[in-house]
Coordinates of C-alpha atoms and ligand atoms in Angstrom, one line a residue:
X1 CA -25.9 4.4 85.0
X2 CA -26.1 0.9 84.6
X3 CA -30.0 -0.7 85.2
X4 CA -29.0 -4.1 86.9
X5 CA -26.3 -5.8 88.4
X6 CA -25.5 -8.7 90.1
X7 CA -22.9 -9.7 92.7
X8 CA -21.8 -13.1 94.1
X9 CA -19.7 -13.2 97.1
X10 CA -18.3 -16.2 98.5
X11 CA -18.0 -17.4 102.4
X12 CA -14.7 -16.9 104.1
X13 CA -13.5 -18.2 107.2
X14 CA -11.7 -15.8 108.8
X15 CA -9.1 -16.0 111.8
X16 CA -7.7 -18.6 110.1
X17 CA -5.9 -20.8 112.6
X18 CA -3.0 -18.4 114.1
X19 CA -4.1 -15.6 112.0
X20 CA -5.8 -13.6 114.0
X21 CA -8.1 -10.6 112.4
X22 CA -5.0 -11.4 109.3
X23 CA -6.1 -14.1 108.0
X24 CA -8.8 -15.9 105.4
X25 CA -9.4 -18.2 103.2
X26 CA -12.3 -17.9 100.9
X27 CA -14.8 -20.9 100.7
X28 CA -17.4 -22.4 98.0
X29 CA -20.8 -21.0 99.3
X30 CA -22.1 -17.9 98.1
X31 CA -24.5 -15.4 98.4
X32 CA -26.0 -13.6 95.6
X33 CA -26.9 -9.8 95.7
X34 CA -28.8 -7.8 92.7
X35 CA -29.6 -4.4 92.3
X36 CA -32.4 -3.0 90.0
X37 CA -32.9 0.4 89.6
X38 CA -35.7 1.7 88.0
X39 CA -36.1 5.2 86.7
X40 CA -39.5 7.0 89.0
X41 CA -39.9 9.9 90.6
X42 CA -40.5 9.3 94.1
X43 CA -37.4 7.9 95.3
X44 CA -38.4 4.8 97.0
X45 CA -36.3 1.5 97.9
X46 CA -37.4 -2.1 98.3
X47 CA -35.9 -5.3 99.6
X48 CA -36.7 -8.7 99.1
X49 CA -34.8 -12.2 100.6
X50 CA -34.3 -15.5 99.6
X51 CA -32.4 -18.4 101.8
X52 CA -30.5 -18.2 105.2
X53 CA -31.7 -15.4 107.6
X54 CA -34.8 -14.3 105.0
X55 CA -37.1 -14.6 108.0
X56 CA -35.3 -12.5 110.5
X57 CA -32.7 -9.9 108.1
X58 CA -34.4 -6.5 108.4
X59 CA -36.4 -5.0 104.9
X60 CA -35.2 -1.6 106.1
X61 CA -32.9 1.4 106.6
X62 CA -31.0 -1.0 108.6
X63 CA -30.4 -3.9 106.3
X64 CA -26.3 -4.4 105.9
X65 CA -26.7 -4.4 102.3
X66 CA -28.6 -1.6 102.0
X67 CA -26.6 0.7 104.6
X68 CA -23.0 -1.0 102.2
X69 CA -24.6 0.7 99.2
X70 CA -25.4 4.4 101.2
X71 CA -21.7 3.9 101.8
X72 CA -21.0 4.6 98.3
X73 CA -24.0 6.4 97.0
X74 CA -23.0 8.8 99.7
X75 CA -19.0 8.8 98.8
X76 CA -19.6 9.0 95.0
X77 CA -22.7 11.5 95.2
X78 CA -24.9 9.7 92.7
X79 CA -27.8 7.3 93.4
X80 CA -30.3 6.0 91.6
X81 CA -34.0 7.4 92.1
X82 CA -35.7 4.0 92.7
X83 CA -33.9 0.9 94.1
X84 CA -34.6 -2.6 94.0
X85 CA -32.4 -4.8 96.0
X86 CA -32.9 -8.5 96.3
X87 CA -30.1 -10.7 98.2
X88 CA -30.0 -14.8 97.7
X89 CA -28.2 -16.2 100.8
X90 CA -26.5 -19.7 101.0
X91 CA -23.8 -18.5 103.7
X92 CA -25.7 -18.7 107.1
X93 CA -26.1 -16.1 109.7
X94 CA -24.2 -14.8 112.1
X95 CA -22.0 -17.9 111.4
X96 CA -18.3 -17.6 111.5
X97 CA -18.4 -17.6 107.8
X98 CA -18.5 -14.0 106.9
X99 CA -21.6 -13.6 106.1
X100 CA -21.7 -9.7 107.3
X101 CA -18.5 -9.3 105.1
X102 CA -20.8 -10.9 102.1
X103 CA -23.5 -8.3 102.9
X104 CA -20.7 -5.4 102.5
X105 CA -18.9 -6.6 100.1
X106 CA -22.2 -7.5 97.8
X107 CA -24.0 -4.4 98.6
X108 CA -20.7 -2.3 98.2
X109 CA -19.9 -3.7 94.8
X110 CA -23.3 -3.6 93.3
X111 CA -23.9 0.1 94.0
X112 CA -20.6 1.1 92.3
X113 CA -21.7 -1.3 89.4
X114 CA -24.6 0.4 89.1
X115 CA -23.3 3.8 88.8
X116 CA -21.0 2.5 86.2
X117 CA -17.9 1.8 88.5
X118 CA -16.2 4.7 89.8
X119 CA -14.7 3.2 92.2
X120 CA -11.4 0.7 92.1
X121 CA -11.9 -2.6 93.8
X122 CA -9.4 -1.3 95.8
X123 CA -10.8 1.7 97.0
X124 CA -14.0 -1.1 98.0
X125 CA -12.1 -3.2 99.9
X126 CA -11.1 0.0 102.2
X127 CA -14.4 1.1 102.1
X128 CA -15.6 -2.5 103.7
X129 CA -12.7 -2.9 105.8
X130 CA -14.0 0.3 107.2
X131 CA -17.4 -1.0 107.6
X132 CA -16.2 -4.4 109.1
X133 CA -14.1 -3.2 111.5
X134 CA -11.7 -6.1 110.6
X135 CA -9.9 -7.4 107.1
X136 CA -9.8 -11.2 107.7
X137 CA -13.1 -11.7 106.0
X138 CA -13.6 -9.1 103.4
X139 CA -9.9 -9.2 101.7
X140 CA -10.3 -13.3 100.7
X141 CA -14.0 -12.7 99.9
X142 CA -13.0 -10.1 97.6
X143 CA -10.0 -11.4 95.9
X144 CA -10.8 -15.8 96.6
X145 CA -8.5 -17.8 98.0
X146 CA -6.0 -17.6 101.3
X147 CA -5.5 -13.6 101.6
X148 CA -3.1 -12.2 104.3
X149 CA -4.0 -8.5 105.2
X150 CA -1.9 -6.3 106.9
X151 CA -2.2 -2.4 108.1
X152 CA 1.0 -0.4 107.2
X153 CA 0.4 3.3 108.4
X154 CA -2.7 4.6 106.7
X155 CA -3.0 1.8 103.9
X156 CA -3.6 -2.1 103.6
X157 CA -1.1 -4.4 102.3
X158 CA -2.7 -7.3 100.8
X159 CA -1.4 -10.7 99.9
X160 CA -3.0 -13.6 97.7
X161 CA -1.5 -16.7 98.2
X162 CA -1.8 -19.6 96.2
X163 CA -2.4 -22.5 97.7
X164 CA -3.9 -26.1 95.8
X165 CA -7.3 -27.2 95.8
X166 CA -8.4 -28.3 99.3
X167 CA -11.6 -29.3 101.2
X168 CA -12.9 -28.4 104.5
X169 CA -15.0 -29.3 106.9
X170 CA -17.5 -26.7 108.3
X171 CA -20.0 -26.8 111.4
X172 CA -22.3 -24.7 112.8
X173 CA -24.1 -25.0 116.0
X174 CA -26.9 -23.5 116.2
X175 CA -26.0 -20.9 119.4
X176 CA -26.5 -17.3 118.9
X177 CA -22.7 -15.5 119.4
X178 CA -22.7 -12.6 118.2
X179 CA -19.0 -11.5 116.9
X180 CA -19.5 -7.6 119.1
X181 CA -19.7 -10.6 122.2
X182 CA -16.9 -12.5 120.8
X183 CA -15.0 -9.5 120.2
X184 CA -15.5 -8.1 124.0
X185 CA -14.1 -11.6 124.9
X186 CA -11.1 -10.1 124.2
X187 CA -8.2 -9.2 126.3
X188 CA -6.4 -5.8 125.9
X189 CA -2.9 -7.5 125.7
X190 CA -1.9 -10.7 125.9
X191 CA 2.1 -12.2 126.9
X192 CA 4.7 -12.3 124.9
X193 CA 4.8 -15.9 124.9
X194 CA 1.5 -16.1 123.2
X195 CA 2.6 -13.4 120.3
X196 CA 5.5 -15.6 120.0
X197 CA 3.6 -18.3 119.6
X198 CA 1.3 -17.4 117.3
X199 CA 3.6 -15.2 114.9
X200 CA 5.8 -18.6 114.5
X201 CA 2.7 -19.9 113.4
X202 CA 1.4 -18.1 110.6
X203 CA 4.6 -18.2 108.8
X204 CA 4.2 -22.1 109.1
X205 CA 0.6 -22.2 108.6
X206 CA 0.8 -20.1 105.4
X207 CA 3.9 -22.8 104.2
X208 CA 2.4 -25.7 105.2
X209 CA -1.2 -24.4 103.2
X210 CA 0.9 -23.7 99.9
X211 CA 2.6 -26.6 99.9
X212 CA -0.2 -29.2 100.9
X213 CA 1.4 -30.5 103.6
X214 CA -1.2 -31.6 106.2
X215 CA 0.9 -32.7 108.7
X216 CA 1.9 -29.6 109.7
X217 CA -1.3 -28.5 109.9
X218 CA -2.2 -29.6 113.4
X219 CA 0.6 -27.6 114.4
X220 CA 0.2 -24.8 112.4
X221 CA -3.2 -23.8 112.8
X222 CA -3.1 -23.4 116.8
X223 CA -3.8 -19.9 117.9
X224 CA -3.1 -17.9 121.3
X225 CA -4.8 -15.0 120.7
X226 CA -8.3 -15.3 120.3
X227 CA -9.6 -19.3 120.6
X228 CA -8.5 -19.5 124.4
X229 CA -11.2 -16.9 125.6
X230 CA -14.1 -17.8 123.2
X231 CA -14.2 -21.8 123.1
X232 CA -15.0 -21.6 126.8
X233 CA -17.9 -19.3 125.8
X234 CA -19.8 -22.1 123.5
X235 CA -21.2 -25.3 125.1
X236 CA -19.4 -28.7 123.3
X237 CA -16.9 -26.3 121.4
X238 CA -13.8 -27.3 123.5
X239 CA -14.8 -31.0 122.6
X240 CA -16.0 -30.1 119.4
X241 CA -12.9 -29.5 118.2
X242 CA -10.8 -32.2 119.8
X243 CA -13.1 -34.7 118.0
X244 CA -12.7 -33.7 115.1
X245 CA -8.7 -34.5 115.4
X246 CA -9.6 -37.7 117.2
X247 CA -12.2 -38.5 113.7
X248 CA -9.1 -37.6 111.7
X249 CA -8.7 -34.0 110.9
X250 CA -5.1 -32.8 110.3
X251 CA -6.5 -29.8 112.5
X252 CA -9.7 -27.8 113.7
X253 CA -10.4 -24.2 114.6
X254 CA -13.3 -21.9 115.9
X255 CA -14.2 -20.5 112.4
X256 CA -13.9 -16.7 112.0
X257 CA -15.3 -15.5 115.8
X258 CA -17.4 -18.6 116.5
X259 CA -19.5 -20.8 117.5
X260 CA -18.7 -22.6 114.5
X261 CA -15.6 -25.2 113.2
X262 CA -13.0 -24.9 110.9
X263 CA -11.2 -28.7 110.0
X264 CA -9.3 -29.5 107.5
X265 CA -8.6 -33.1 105.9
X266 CA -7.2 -34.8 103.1
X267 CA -10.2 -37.4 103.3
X268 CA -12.5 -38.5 105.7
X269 CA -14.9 -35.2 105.9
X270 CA -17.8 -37.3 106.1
X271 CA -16.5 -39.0 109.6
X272 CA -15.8 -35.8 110.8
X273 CA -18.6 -34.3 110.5
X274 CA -20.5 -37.5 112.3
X275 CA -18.4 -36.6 115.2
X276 CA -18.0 -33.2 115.4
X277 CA -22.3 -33.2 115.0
X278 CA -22.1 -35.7 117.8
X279 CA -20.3 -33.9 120.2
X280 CA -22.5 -31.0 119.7
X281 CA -25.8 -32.7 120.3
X282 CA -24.4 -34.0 123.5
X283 CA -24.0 -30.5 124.8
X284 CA -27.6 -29.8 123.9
X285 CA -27.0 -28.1 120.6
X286 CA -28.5 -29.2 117.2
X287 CA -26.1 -28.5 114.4
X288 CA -25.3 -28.1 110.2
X289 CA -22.5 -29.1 108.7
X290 CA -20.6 -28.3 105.0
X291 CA -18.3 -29.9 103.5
X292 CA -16.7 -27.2 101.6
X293 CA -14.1 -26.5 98.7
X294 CA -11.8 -23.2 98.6
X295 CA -13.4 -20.7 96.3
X296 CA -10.1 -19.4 94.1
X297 CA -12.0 -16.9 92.4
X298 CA -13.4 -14.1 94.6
X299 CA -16.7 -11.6 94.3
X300 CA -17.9 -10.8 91.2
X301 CA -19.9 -8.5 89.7
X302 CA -22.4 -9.1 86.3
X303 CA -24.1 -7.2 84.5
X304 CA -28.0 -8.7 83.5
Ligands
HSE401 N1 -11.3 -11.3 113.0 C1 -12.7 -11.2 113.4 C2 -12.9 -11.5 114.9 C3 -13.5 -12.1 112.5 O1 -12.4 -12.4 115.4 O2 -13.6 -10.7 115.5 C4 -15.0 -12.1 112.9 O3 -15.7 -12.0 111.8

């Protein structure tokens, strides 16, 4: 067994444009989680933050990196007697950036570091797809970069596409929407129309990504499935987004389930963050923005 190991894990923003609960793109924020284990005889566990959410994330049983880590400690059979855990966040909160999917991913990966890595990173990735309920955030954080996932009967298929260099522009309103309330948003079915529309979509979204072309993009990155129900659901979103065309984005999105906002742009970010920020504070609602590169390399894991 190994003594420590750490894990970075990068932000992802999920849902990306048409690709709904497909689709992600991995983004240059990280958090950081490390695992200690100490050799004792009363088995004992402790938990210590740094960075976004360390006054409210829970110390206990019910931290998300903790309960990851019982995932496989309880799958492999093996844990260590005495457990340190202590998580550096830059991804915020409950944020549209994946920061639950960090939390698995990190917590997942650390505890099969520690016992010496039994399992494959793919065997992980199921594991936290599991956990997530979802792909679109855990696939690109795992592997960097755009990252299609699709179910095929019982297993995953799991596609990395290269796209260039890119920046984008990131917003969060501070509004608390939880993604189980964004989820229940959420119609059953939806018309064929709006399947049609979206499938169209992806194929040209995932083109006009790989080859850089950004005018496309406004195109592209509409969605039917999920954006219609949920932008209604956050004060300023609706004209959240259309500023951020009207300040020069090529396109803007809700980012993963909300509140926040996806743009991209060849330049300009600055500007559209001044608008997109503006709109916000209209409806009431301070916000933080990123400006933000995609991360091509995914988690990884370190030994200290
Ligand atoms: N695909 C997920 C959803 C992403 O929309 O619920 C949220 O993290």
């Amino acid at each position: 067994m190994h003594m420590k190991v750490q894990v970075t894990v990068p932000a992802t923003t999920a849902n990306l444009g048409p690709g709904f609960d497909c689709l992600g793109l991995a983004l240059g924020l990280t958090n950081t989680v490390t695992f200690t284990a100490v050799d004792a005889t009363t088995a004992t566990t402790s938990i210590t933050i740094t960075g976004e959410g360390a006054n409210h994330l829970p110390r206990d049983g019910s931290n998300l990196v903790l309960r990851a880590a019982e995932v496989v400690f309880d799958g492999v059979g093996e844990r260590p007697s005495t457990l340190h855990i202590h998580q550096h966040n830059n991804i915020p909160v409950g944020s549209g950036l994946g920061s639950s999917a960090a939390a698995v991913l990190g917590g997942m990966l650390a505890a099969n570091g520690l016992l010496g890595s039994p399992l494959s990173q793919e065997d992980v990735l199921h594991l936290a797809i599991d956990m997530e309920g979802h792909p679109d955030n855990v696939a690109p954080a795992l592997y960097g970069g755009l990252v299609l996932s699709v179910r095929s009967h019982d297993n995953w298929h799991i596609e990395a596409i290269a796209i260039p260099p890119l920046q984008v522009v990131y917003v969060l309103p501070d509004f608390d929407f939880p993604t189980a309330a964004a989820r229940a948003a959420l119609p059953t079915h939806v018309p064929l129309a709006d399947a049609v529309f979206n499938a169209g979509r992806v194929g040209l979204l995932v083109r006009a990504l790989t080859a850089g072309d950004f005018a496309a993009l406004a195109t592209a990155m509409q969605d039917r499935l999920h954006q219609p129900y949920r932008i209604p659901l956050v004060p300023g979103l609706a004209q959240a987004l259309q500023a951020a065309q009207a300040a020069g984005a090529a396109s803007a999105a809700i980012s993963g389930a909300g509140p926040s906002v996806v743009a991209f742009a060849a330049t300009g970010h600055e500007k559209i963050v001044t608008a997109v920020t503006a709109v916000f504070a209209e409806a009431g609602l301070h916000s933080r923005a990123w400006i933000l590169p995609v991360a091509q390399h995914g988690a990884e894991v370190c030994f200290v």
